[in-house]
Structures are given as C-alpha cells and as structure tokens.
XYZ file of C-alpha atoms in Angstrom:
578
model
C 0.000 0.000 0.000
C 2.849 2.322 0.968
C 4.623 1.636 -2.339
C 1.444 2.338 -4.324
C 0.984 5.637 -2.520
C 4.633 6.532 -3.160
C 4.306 5.676 -6.859
C 1.138 7.775 -7.115
C 2.831 10.689 -5.439
C 5.868 10.319 -7.721
C 3.603 10.436 -10.797
C 1.958 13.614 -9.431
C 5.394 15.162 -8.821
C 6.542 14.093 -12.307
C 3.438 15.723 -13.823
C 3.902 18.887 -11.776
C 7.508 19.080 -12.942
C 6.379 18.590 -16.580
C 3.950 21.541 -16.280
C 6.704 23.721 -14.799
C 9.093 22.782 -17.635
C 6.415 23.568 -20.224
C 5.899 27.064 -18.865
C 9.610 27.826 -18.513
C 10.146 26.578 -22.093
C 7.216 28.611 -23.470
C 8.579 31.778 -21.827
C 12.033 31.061 -23.278
C 10.632 30.465 -26.800
C 8.560 33.664 -26.544
C 11.675 35.691 -25.623
C 13.574 34.026 -28.456
C 10.894 35.111 -30.926
C 10.292 31.895 -32.889
C 10.551 28.105 -32.746
C 9.888 24.960 -34.787
C 7.299 22.859 -32.881
C 8.497 19.554 -34.428
C 12.173 20.550 -34.469
C 14.828 20.572 -31.725
C 13.457 23.805 -30.226
C 10.008 22.255 -29.689
C 11.332 18.972 -28.275
C 11.024 19.963 -24.591
C 7.375 20.961 -25.068
C 6.562 17.703 -26.848
C 8.333 15.547 -24.265
C 6.691 17.358 -21.336
C 3.217 17.016 -22.882
C 3.732 13.281 -23.438
C 4.938 12.803 -19.836
C 1.947 14.790 -18.593
C -0.677 13.089 -20.783
C -3.415 15.594 -19.832
C -6.970 14.208 -19.534
C -8.235 16.657 -22.135
C -5.877 15.227 -24.785
C -6.934 11.623 -24.179
C -4.785 9.144 -26.090
C -2.048 11.654 -27.073
C 0.686 9.252 -25.865
C -0.746 6.271 -27.816
C -0.313 5.327 -31.465
C -3.948 5.941 -32.419
C -5.033 9.521 -33.152
C -7.030 11.251 -30.396
C -10.413 12.404 -31.770
C -12.188 14.187 -28.854
C -9.021 16.099 -28.022
C -8.674 17.075 -31.686
C -12.241 18.431 -31.720
C -11.621 20.373 -28.489
C -8.460 21.959 -29.922
C -9.873 22.759 -33.380
C -12.848 24.561 -31.773
C -10.286 26.900 -30.158
C -8.052 27.484 -33.177
C -8.911 29.353 -36.401
C -10.496 27.612 -39.358
C -7.797 26.682 -41.870
C -4.862 26.691 -39.432
C -4.099 23.045 -40.274
C -3.081 24.195 -43.813
C -0.533 26.761 -42.572
C 3.207 26.234 -42.187
C 3.734 29.621 -40.566
C 1.765 30.601 -37.460
C 2.436 34.134 -36.287
C 1.285 35.329 -32.847
C 0.810 39.106 -32.942
C -0.510 41.936 -30.814
C -3.413 44.104 -32.095
C -1.403 45.561 -34.967
C -4.095 47.050 -37.207
C -5.187 44.030 -39.261
C -8.803 44.901 -38.367
C -8.530 47.914 -40.743
C -7.215 45.851 -43.657
C -8.814 43.680 -46.331
C -8.090 40.572 -44.205
C -11.290 39.076 -42.816
C -11.123 38.156 -39.114
C -11.550 34.442 -38.369
C -12.927 33.882 -34.857
C -12.705 30.333 -33.439
C -16.109 29.052 -32.187
C -14.952 28.504 -28.574
C -12.407 31.342 -28.147
C -12.953 35.036 -28.750
C -9.805 35.984 -30.608
C -9.257 37.552 -34.037
C -7.163 35.521 -36.476
C -6.178 36.487 -40.014
C -5.231 34.232 -42.930
C -2.426 36.236 -44.545
C -1.785 33.876 -47.450
C -1.873 30.148 -48.247
C 0.942 29.427 -45.809
C 0.489 31.922 -42.955
C -2.054 32.400 -40.157
C -1.816 35.358 -37.775
C -3.384 34.956 -34.313
C -4.015 38.157 -32.337
C -3.060 37.975 -28.647
C -4.828 40.597 -26.526
C -5.475 38.645 -23.326
C -1.987 38.149 -21.934
C 0.335 35.239 -21.267
C -2.424 32.713 -20.492
C -3.624 33.026 -24.075
C -0.136 32.322 -25.438
C 0.242 29.262 -23.167
C -3.192 28.044 -24.272
C -2.367 28.325 -27.993
C 1.136 26.817 -27.746
C -0.167 23.840 -25.753
C -2.890 23.196 -28.340
C -0.402 23.531 -31.217
C 1.992 21.072 -29.537
C -0.843 18.531 -29.254
C -1.947 19.170 -32.849
C 1.517 18.662 -34.329
C 2.158 15.503 -32.261
C -1.088 14.106 -33.739
C -0.067 15.191 -37.244
C 3.163 13.169 -36.990
C 1.145 10.131 -35.853
C -0.847 10.437 -39.096
C 2.375 10.804 -41.098
C 3.944 7.698 -39.526
C 0.828 5.642 -40.299
C 0.744 6.575 -44.010
C 4.447 6.774 -44.916
C 5.668 3.411 -46.260
C 9.339 4.190 -46.966
C 11.915 6.991 -46.855
C 11.447 7.630 -50.579
C 8.038 9.116 -49.814
C 5.770 6.290 -50.918
C 2.441 6.507 -49.103
C -0.288 3.999 -48.285
C -3.332 3.365 -50.470
C -5.548 4.741 -47.650
C -3.744 8.082 -47.905
C -4.075 8.194 -51.693
C -7.837 7.596 -51.437
C -8.219 10.289 -48.760
C -6.310 12.734 -50.980
C -8.680 12.033 -53.899
C -11.727 12.711 -51.662
C -10.323 15.974 -50.210
C -9.120 17.410 -53.528
C -12.362 16.539 -55.388
C -14.128 19.752 -56.459
C -17.682 18.374 -56.522
C -19.459 17.748 -53.171
C -19.039 14.171 -51.935
C -21.969 11.800 -52.222
C -22.920 9.744 -49.148
C -21.211 6.680 -50.684
C -18.001 8.627 -51.486
C -17.958 10.103 -47.974
C -18.281 6.665 -46.353
C -15.473 5.288 -48.540
C -13.274 8.240 -47.525
C -14.156 7.744 -43.837
C -13.254 4.048 -44.108
C -9.754 4.927 -45.325
C -9.493 7.707 -42.727
C -10.391 5.255 -39.935
C -7.472 3.027 -41.040
C -5.115 6.018 -41.058
C -6.225 7.118 -37.566
C -6.215 3.646 -36.016
C -9.890 4.110 -35.140
C -13.077 2.179 -35.937
C -15.470 3.239 -38.674
C -18.109 3.874 -35.969
C -15.810 6.209 -34.015
C -14.946 8.176 -37.140
C -18.543 8.489 -38.412
C -19.690 9.611 -34.939
C -17.128 12.441 -34.666
C -17.232 13.514 -38.356
C -20.407 15.703 -38.164
C -19.108 17.509 -35.020
C -16.326 19.071 -37.112
C -18.608 20.124 -39.988
C -19.503 23.770 -40.607
C -21.956 25.290 -43.104
C -19.073 26.422 -45.334
C -16.957 23.276 -44.853
C -19.108 20.143 -44.440
C -16.081 17.842 -45.032
C -13.908 19.725 -42.510
C -12.956 16.555 -40.606
C -11.434 14.916 -43.718
C -9.812 18.232 -44.621
C -8.140 18.597 -41.169
C -6.788 15.014 -41.169
C -5.460 15.384 -44.720
C -3.663 18.715 -44.191
C -2.221 17.722 -40.793
C -0.738 14.645 -42.470
C 0.336 16.543 -45.603
C 2.354 19.153 -43.667
C 3.880 16.453 -41.446
C 4.946 14.513 -44.584
C 6.498 17.718 -45.963
C 8.406 18.139 -42.689
C 9.659 14.562 -42.766
C 10.537 14.254 -46.465
C 11.600 17.814 -47.391
C 12.548 19.258 -43.968
C 10.021 22.079 -44.448
C 9.325 22.571 -40.734
C 6.270 24.395 -39.439
C 7.312 27.574 -37.605
C 5.621 29.544 -34.811
C 6.740 33.183 -34.510
C 5.986 35.969 -32.024
C 5.824 39.475 -33.493
C 8.262 42.107 -32.090
C 5.305 44.334 -31.080
C 3.699 41.477 -29.095
C 6.978 40.793 -27.277
C 7.344 44.484 -26.470
C 3.759 45.025 -25.277
C 3.105 41.875 -23.250
C 2.611 42.515 -19.545
C 2.058 46.276 -19.971
C -1.727 46.152 -19.360
C -2.295 48.109 -22.582
C -5.654 46.521 -23.461
C -6.793 46.368 -19.815
C -6.122 50.075 -19.263
C -8.020 51.137 -22.412
C -10.900 48.813 -21.430
C -11.156 50.100 -17.827
C -10.939 53.772 -18.848
C -13.806 53.322 -21.316
C -16.023 51.817 -18.566
C -15.124 54.631 -16.139
C -15.880 57.261 -18.798
C -19.386 55.797 -19.208
C -19.911 55.765 -15.420
C -18.808 59.416 -15.258
C -20.978 60.416 -18.225
C -24.040 58.766 -16.612
C -23.235 60.414 -13.254
C -22.761 57.015 -11.565
C -19.157 57.401 -10.412
C -19.924 58.093 -6.731
C -22.728 55.557 -6.327
C -22.107 52.162 -4.621
C -20.626 50.014 -7.417
C -21.075 46.244 -7.470
C -18.801 44.509 -10.003
C -19.871 41.058 -11.228
C -17.711 38.911 -13.499
C -20.216 36.677 -15.305
C -21.694 35.994 -18.736
C -23.673 38.641 -20.610
C -27.144 37.223 -20.008
C -27.707 35.770 -16.527
C -27.836 39.046 -14.539
C -29.976 40.802 -17.158
C -32.365 37.833 -17.399
C -32.624 37.443 -13.600
C -33.532 41.118 -13.230
C -35.891 41.534 -16.196
C -37.177 38.196 -17.556
C -39.977 37.745 -15.002
C -41.544 41.108 -16.014
C -40.645 41.138 -19.719
C -41.941 37.603 -20.318
C -45.091 37.527 -18.157
C -47.248 35.802 -20.832
C -44.605 33.046 -21.251
C -44.397 32.568 -17.476
C -48.038 31.462 -17.390
C -47.018 28.327 -19.322
C -43.548 27.660 -17.835
C -41.557 27.999 -14.632
C -38.962 30.768 -14.345
C -36.116 28.224 -14.723
C -37.884 26.894 -17.837
C -37.811 30.437 -19.239
C -34.104 30.715 -18.381
C -33.468 27.487 -20.318
C -35.304 28.923 -23.340
C -33.267 32.139 -23.086
C -30.009 30.156 -23.060
C -30.947 28.656 -26.448
C -29.568 30.702 -29.378
C -32.658 29.810 -31.417
C -34.918 31.929 -29.178
C -33.764 35.311 -30.484
C -37.181 36.990 -30.074
C -37.429 36.098 -26.378
C -33.939 37.474 -25.815
C -34.801 40.698 -27.621
C -37.858 41.215 -25.396
C -35.700 41.017 -22.270
C -32.988 43.192 -23.815
C -35.508 45.912 -24.806
C -36.912 45.907 -21.288
C -33.414 46.259 -19.812
C -32.399 49.106 -22.157
C -35.668 50.954 -21.458
C -34.890 50.621 -17.736
C -31.463 52.225 -18.076
C -29.140 49.325 -18.890
C -26.066 50.505 -20.811
C -24.179 48.013 -22.977
C -20.493 48.817 -23.535
C -19.154 46.824 -26.464
C -15.430 46.232 -26.108
C -13.209 47.931 -28.674
C -9.951 47.698 -26.697
C -9.080 44.164 -27.819
C -9.588 42.799 -24.285
C -12.684 40.953 -25.596
C -14.644 41.812 -22.454
C -18.036 43.467 -23.005
C -19.736 45.262 -20.105
C -23.312 45.939 -18.966
C -24.122 48.717 -16.485
C -27.429 48.626 -14.560
C -28.600 51.765 -12.733
C -30.980 50.365 -10.099
C -32.411 53.845 -9.455
C -34.080 53.633 -12.885
C -35.538 50.166 -12.403
C -39.281 49.701 -12.156
C -40.206 46.787 -14.449
C -37.902 44.277 -12.753
C -38.297 41.162 -10.655
C -40.080 42.581 -7.557
C -37.532 40.800 -5.349
C -34.815 43.141 -6.632
C -36.474 46.531 -6.286
C -34.617 48.956 -4.012
C -36.870 50.176 -1.229
C -38.394 53.669 -1.409
C -36.530 54.593 1.786
C -33.203 54.292 -0.039
C -32.194 57.580 -1.692
C -31.389 57.413 -5.402
C -27.753 58.408 -4.773
C -27.377 55.391 -2.459
C -28.970 52.852 -4.784
C -26.525 50.301 -6.210
C -24.983 50.413 -9.668
C -24.282 46.941 -11.041
C -21.463 46.484 -13.541
C -21.358 43.082 -15.238
C -18.093 42.267 -17.025
C -17.744 39.295 -19.354
C -15.300 36.508 -18.443
C -11.580 37.286 -18.444
C -9.063 34.650 -19.520
C -6.423 33.470 -17.040
C -3.891 36.168 -16.139
C -6.055 38.717 -17.951
C -8.273 38.669 -14.831
C -5.519 40.445 -12.881
C -4.906 42.971 -15.657
C -8.560 43.971 -16.060
C -9.518 43.986 -12.353
C -6.318 45.828 -11.374
C -7.004 48.559 -13.954
C -10.716 48.739 -13.103
C -10.069 49.346 -9.395
C -7.589 52.173 -10.013
C -8.892 55.754 -9.580
C -10.051 57.471 -12.780
C -7.620 60.210 -13.812
C -9.745 63.198 -14.843
C -8.736 66.817 -15.494
C -9.950 67.635 -11.968
C -7.773 64.998 -10.301
C -8.197 61.341 -9.348
C -11.734 60.012 -8.796
C -11.901 56.883 -6.640
C -14.651 54.389 -7.385
C -17.056 53.562 -4.559
C -16.697 49.776 -4.971
C -19.067 48.048 -2.527
C -18.666 44.440 -3.716
C -16.916 42.226 -6.262
C -18.587 38.963 -7.318
C -17.002 36.316 -9.510
C -19.198 33.641 -11.041
C -17.741 31.157 -13.491
C -17.277 27.612 -14.729
C -14.738 25.309 -13.118
C -13.671 21.684 -13.020
C -14.929 19.854 -9.928
C -13.099 17.107 -8.017
C -15.885 16.077 -5.619
C -19.015 15.831 -7.779
C -20.293 16.086 -11.324
C -21.354 18.506 -14.066
C -23.761 21.203 -12.852
C -22.710 21.051 -9.168
C -21.720 24.247 -7.338
C -18.393 25.070 -5.639
C -17.969 27.818 -3.028
C -14.262 28.601 -2.554
C -12.779 29.568 0.812
C -9.326 30.245 -0.668
C -7.542 30.290 -4.023
C -4.198 28.523 -4.509
C -1.978 29.331 -7.470
C -0.660 26.230 -9.259
C 3.092 25.757 -9.375
C 3.683 28.092 -6.413
C 2.903 28.198 -2.706
C 0.899 31.418 -3.284
C -2.432 31.230 -1.493
C -5.263 33.713 -1.110
C -7.657 32.954 1.762
C -10.640 35.349 1.949
C -14.026 35.786 3.557
C -16.581 34.704 0.963
C -19.949 36.445 1.424
C -21.554 33.488 -0.358
C -21.733 30.375 1.802
C -22.591 26.751 1.171
C -25.794 27.243 3.217
C -26.919 30.091 0.900
C -27.143 27.721 -2.061
C -28.184 24.428 -0.450
C -31.730 23.089 -0.566
C -32.293 23.737 -4.289
C -31.705 20.242 -5.640
C -28.066 20.933 -6.572
C -25.030 19.463 -4.823
C -22.944 22.251 -3.207
C -19.422 21.894 -1.777
C -16.913 24.317 -0.320
C -13.143 24.318 0.142
C -9.975 25.592 -1.526
C -9.839 26.005 -5.289
C -6.724 25.887 -7.402
C -6.097 28.472 -10.104
C -4.301 26.504 -12.778
C -1.920 27.838 -15.420
C -4.042 26.131 -18.098
C -6.973 23.719 -17.875
C -5.609 21.725 -20.816
C -2.520 20.687 -18.814
C -4.166 18.883 -15.905
C -4.073 15.117 -15.441
C -5.644 12.786 -12.890
C -2.455 12.302 -10.871
C -2.004 16.006 -10.133
C -5.696 16.507 -9.403
C -5.863 13.498 -7.079
C -2.872 14.860 -5.183
C -4.511 18.284 -4.772
C -7.788 16.724 -3.715
C -6.391 14.133 -1.302
C -3.689 16.328 0.263
C -4.238 18.756 3.148
C -4.832 21.569 0.633
C -8.452 20.259 0.494
C -8.952 21.328 -3.126
C -12.535 20.893 -4.425
C -12.104 22.323 -7.917
C -9.890 24.048 -10.476
C -10.305 27.149 -12.614
C -8.086 29.757 -14.281
C -8.906 33.214 -12.895
C -9.674 33.183 -9.146
C -6.171 33.841 -7.735
C -5.606 36.577 -10.338
C -8.850 38.375 -9.403
C -8.155 38.051 -5.663
C -4.570 39.310 -6.081
C -5.920 42.479 -7.751
C -8.689 42.957 -5.135
C -6.328 42.506 -2.162
C -3.747 44.877 -3.647
C -6.380 47.565 -4.356
C -8.074 47.262 -0.916
C -5.229 46.561 1.486
C -2.073 47.976 -0.064
C -2.882 50.671 -2.596
C -6.031 51.852 -0.769
C -7.787 52.461 -4.122
C -10.999 50.913 -2.766
C -12.412 50.336 0.732
C -10.907 47.577 2.876
C -14.506 46.601 3.683
C -15.251 45.621 0.072
C -17.370 42.448 0.011
C -16.104 39.546 -2.076
C -18.176 36.689 -3.512
C -16.930 33.697 -5.483
C -19.038 30.811 -6.776
C -18.446 28.331 -9.593
C -20.590 25.736 -11.308
C -18.983 22.535 -12.556
C -18.423 22.297 -16.308
C -16.632 18.959 -15.979
C -15.016 16.480 -13.607
C -11.448 15.907 -14.845
C -11.065 12.935 -12.473
C -13.816 11.025 -14.302
C -13.074 9.571 -17.724
C -15.783 10.772 -20.104
C -16.531 13.867 -17.972
C -13.639 16.070 -19.066
C -14.087 19.295 -21.065
C -13.228 17.385 -24.249
C -16.322 15.193 -23.762
C -18.622 18.097 -24.677
C -20.408 21.087 -23.191
C -22.829 21.400 -20.317
C -25.957 21.887 -22.404
C -28.891 22.909 -20.215
C -27.240 21.337 -17.113
C -25.494 24.653 -16.471
C -28.660 26.782 -16.554
C -29.984 26.067 -13.046
C -26.669 26.543 -11.166
C -25.880 29.695 -13.198
C -29.168 31.380 -12.315
C -29.196 30.112 -8.746
C -25.761 31.711 -8.129
C -26.846 34.891 -9.949
C -29.990 35.182 -7.789
C -27.988 34.772 -4.579
C -25.467 37.427 -5.652
C -28.276 39.868 -6.513
C -30.150 39.106 -3.263
C -27.049 40.129 -1.322
C -26.532 43.266 -3.424
C -30.166 44.301 -2.893
C -30.025 42.973 0.701
C -33.098 40.801 0.211
C -33.837 39.296 3.669
C -33.332 35.522 3.946
C -36.430 33.404 4.508
C -35.961 30.998 7.381
C -36.970 27.331 7.090
C -39.914 27.988 9.441
C -41.185 30.816 7.235
C -40.936 28.544 4.166
C -43.363 26.076 5.749
C -47.044 26.633 4.822
C -48.954 28.216 7.706
C -51.616 26.027 9.282
C -55.009 27.622 9.564
C -56.632 27.729 13.004
C -59.499 25.335 13.512
C-alpha cells in the first residue's frame, strides 16, 4: 500500500515538474521570438506534454489519433490553421482595418487572419495565459499530425499507403461528396487514424460547418500533408511571435483602455460616486434574472422561471432574448461593447431607474437614489487577464480635476470550473484560491456560503480552489494529489487567484478601494477531470449549467439588494386555526 501511494505521489510530482518545464520553455521560446514545434526547439514541449498526458488530450501518448481532443483543440483554433506552415502570434497591430477578414474560433474570442496560403496570424490581446493556451494546443496538434504521417508513410522515398491516396482524392475533389463517397473516404481515414469506422462516423459531423461540411477529412489530410512535408523535405512548421507582441506583453495596454472606457461611461451617466457592485459573469444571466420575469409575463403562465431561463439560453430563441434586452435598455441598462481588444463586453445597470424588474430586486423607497446600487457586469476574463482587467478597473479614474476613486461596494465572480468532488452542474464555493506551481495562497471571507445555495436540488461543496496555469494541462495524478492532500482542493479554474490578487492589492495595499469591500466567489462545474468521459473534451454542459448559473446569480443579486433571507420555518405553509 505504501509503495502504491509513493508511486502515485511520484507520478503527481513528475506531472507537476512537466507543467513547470512547459511554462519555462514557453517563456524562453517567446523571448527568443520563434521556434519549430516539431524541431529541436520544440522537443522539450513535446516531451513534457507526453509525460503529462493531460486528460483533455486523451490518447495523445498512444499510437492511435485522439479524436475528442482534436475536436476540443480545433474549436479553439482558427479555421484553416491546419493548412498553414507559418503561425504568427501578434498583438493588435491594425489588421482589423485591412482587407483581411477576421476568423474567430467558435470557442475562443480571438481575431485571427489568414495572410496567405501558408500563414495564419493569431491576435493575442489577453496576456500570457492566451499564449500558453495556444502553444499547448499547437503542440498537441503537431504531435497528432506526426502520428498520421507515420501511419501513411511506407518508406523513406516518400511512398504513401493506399488509404492516404484515397483520402487525398476525396479531399481534392471539387464536386461535393456523395454519401457513398464520404463513407469510402471515412473508411480509409479510420485506417489512417487507427480508429473504428463507428468512431470516425460519430465524430465527423461535429467538425462540420456550413461552409466546410467535409472539414474533418480536410483537417486530417492537411495535418498529415504538412507532417509529410516536414519529414521528407525538412520544411518545418514555424511559430513566430511578433516584435510588437513581445514588447507590449505585460504592460496592461488593453486592460487600461478597457477600464478607462467603462469609467468614462460611469462618469458620463453620473454614476461614479454611487455604490458600485462589479460582477464577473456571462452577458445574459444578470440581465435575465432582473428583467425576464416582467418582460416575459405571458410566457411565465405556461412555464416555470427556470424553464424560461433554459429557453433564453438557447440561441434559437432570439425573439425572447430581444424582449428582455428591450426591457433592460428601457430601464437604463447601458451596454459597452469592447473595442480595446480585451474581448470583455460590459453591462451597467442603474438600479435607481428600475421599475419593471423582478419585484424581489427593487430597491426600497426609503433608499435615496444616490445610495442605490450600480451593477457592472463584465464578461469573463481569460487566465492572467483577470488580474490585468480587475487591477485597472479598481484604479482611480484620472480626470482633469484629479483622481476620482470608485465607490466599490462588492466584487462577485461567477464562473465555470472543473470539480473534483461531484459532477457537471454542481456548485463550488471557494474559501481560498491557490496558485498552481507556487505556494501562493489567497484565503478570503466569501460572502456566499454553502448554506446560501443548499436546498435547491443541486449538490454544493466548499473548500480551496486551485487556479491553474491552463486547464488543458491537468491530469488525474495532479488533481488526485490536490484533492487528497491537506490543501483540500474541491475544484480548479483559471482566474480566481488573479482576481483576488488584484482585489487585495487595491483594498489593502494601494487603498484604491475600501478595505470593507465584500467579495463573492461561486463556480458551477463544467466537468469532472477525475472522471473519464466527464472532461471538457467530452462536450459542453448543455442545459445542465442553466440552473446553477441562475441560482448563483440570484444569490449574488439578493445580497446586493439585501433581500432578507427566509428561514426554514417561514418557508413552511402556515396552518389555519381550527
């Protein structure tokens, strides 16, 4: 038993060391300015990833090609990247004003530009975490591409297998494939990938887009084609970092522009001195919680409020969404679309102007308008960007008349996280944030408690949460160690420690905001990385995330509006006297 425990611990330490080496290497390559992912310079990254074998990348260390991991990665990289030999990471350098059309990956808000047949530019505006994210995904992608190459290359002269020749015919055919042709192509592709026909036909439609229905075949072909070119002609794929990106990184350029724009709107609307409640969340849950019950009264006669929330979370219900949005705008909601490159939109709610809202969230008539809360909802930050944006937001606004300090009353962070003690849709209430790879820890008093959210049919747990350097680098051994050790970790996410670092610095050291600022953190589980088949690569939450999202949102708003808690006795139906 002791030996098993020691071996398990050693594997966790080995994995932790691999993550550390990956980040040191990525920083070194960034400072160098370029590297060849499948050359000598990319060797350390490849080796570390194969030692780590993250859950999200499935069978990356095996001979067969990993399909779910490939789908996860391609959803986060620009369409057509698999065709490009040159991948250039840039800052916001003016491509938005050119003839180049921005390509935005479905699951990551970042602008990418196809410069020519061989080059893809990816705009980095969200800090180091974004670079780590992209480089990790590229390392996985190129490892998989060389698996394909090894399975189709017969000899050193460049002769390829019949399966590869048939796939090439299908991909280069100009006419759309018939069902029979597609199935023939998928049969050959299954042989190339070391997968069954069933596995390949199941994943194929998940890659398809309206403009590229055969995208799966296209990706496999071009990954293999470029790997063959590397092997036979030494034409290595190259990742470069633009000089402007290397110069700007870490200077909070986008965060400062973003925060100043928000403060200008607050000043223009005469909201600067009012109690400000900052919420980091998505762009719909707060607005829907405040306005849906009044804006959609006819619909509420047929469905429960949570049923309405589920409908609103469906992109197909555009008219319902517009009804709520119109209500919110009429009641003084201001939408600030981000133009800074931070990719963080903002909504500002002036509660003094609210009348047609959920009655639960109406400020009492005794409260003067100048004391009524202003709610600022900011879209999710990404990793280290959370520090940049929150740090800049909490700084005083520099006007011509001097510095204006914001009256920040509370900061609430609601997001998705991986859970280690439950399943998808459960809720985690952190008591502290730990920063992965360091001994940095941020204990805090969380205004939200486990008791606040219990009793609603959702499992709730509390404990420490680890802020990881990248969700795509975690494996079961590390997570088991965190969970089973005295750190008492219940979940993992990417922003918590960064937010708390900015809040603590602003409140306790720089005195930019009050030391009495209230802090709330709550996360709902998007996956359980300790369970095979429940990782992020196994698919999204669907409607499972709706109830926990709105339950957390309601509790945050109840505390902002100071809605009194109903005791268990009051919840019980009153018995009439005989």
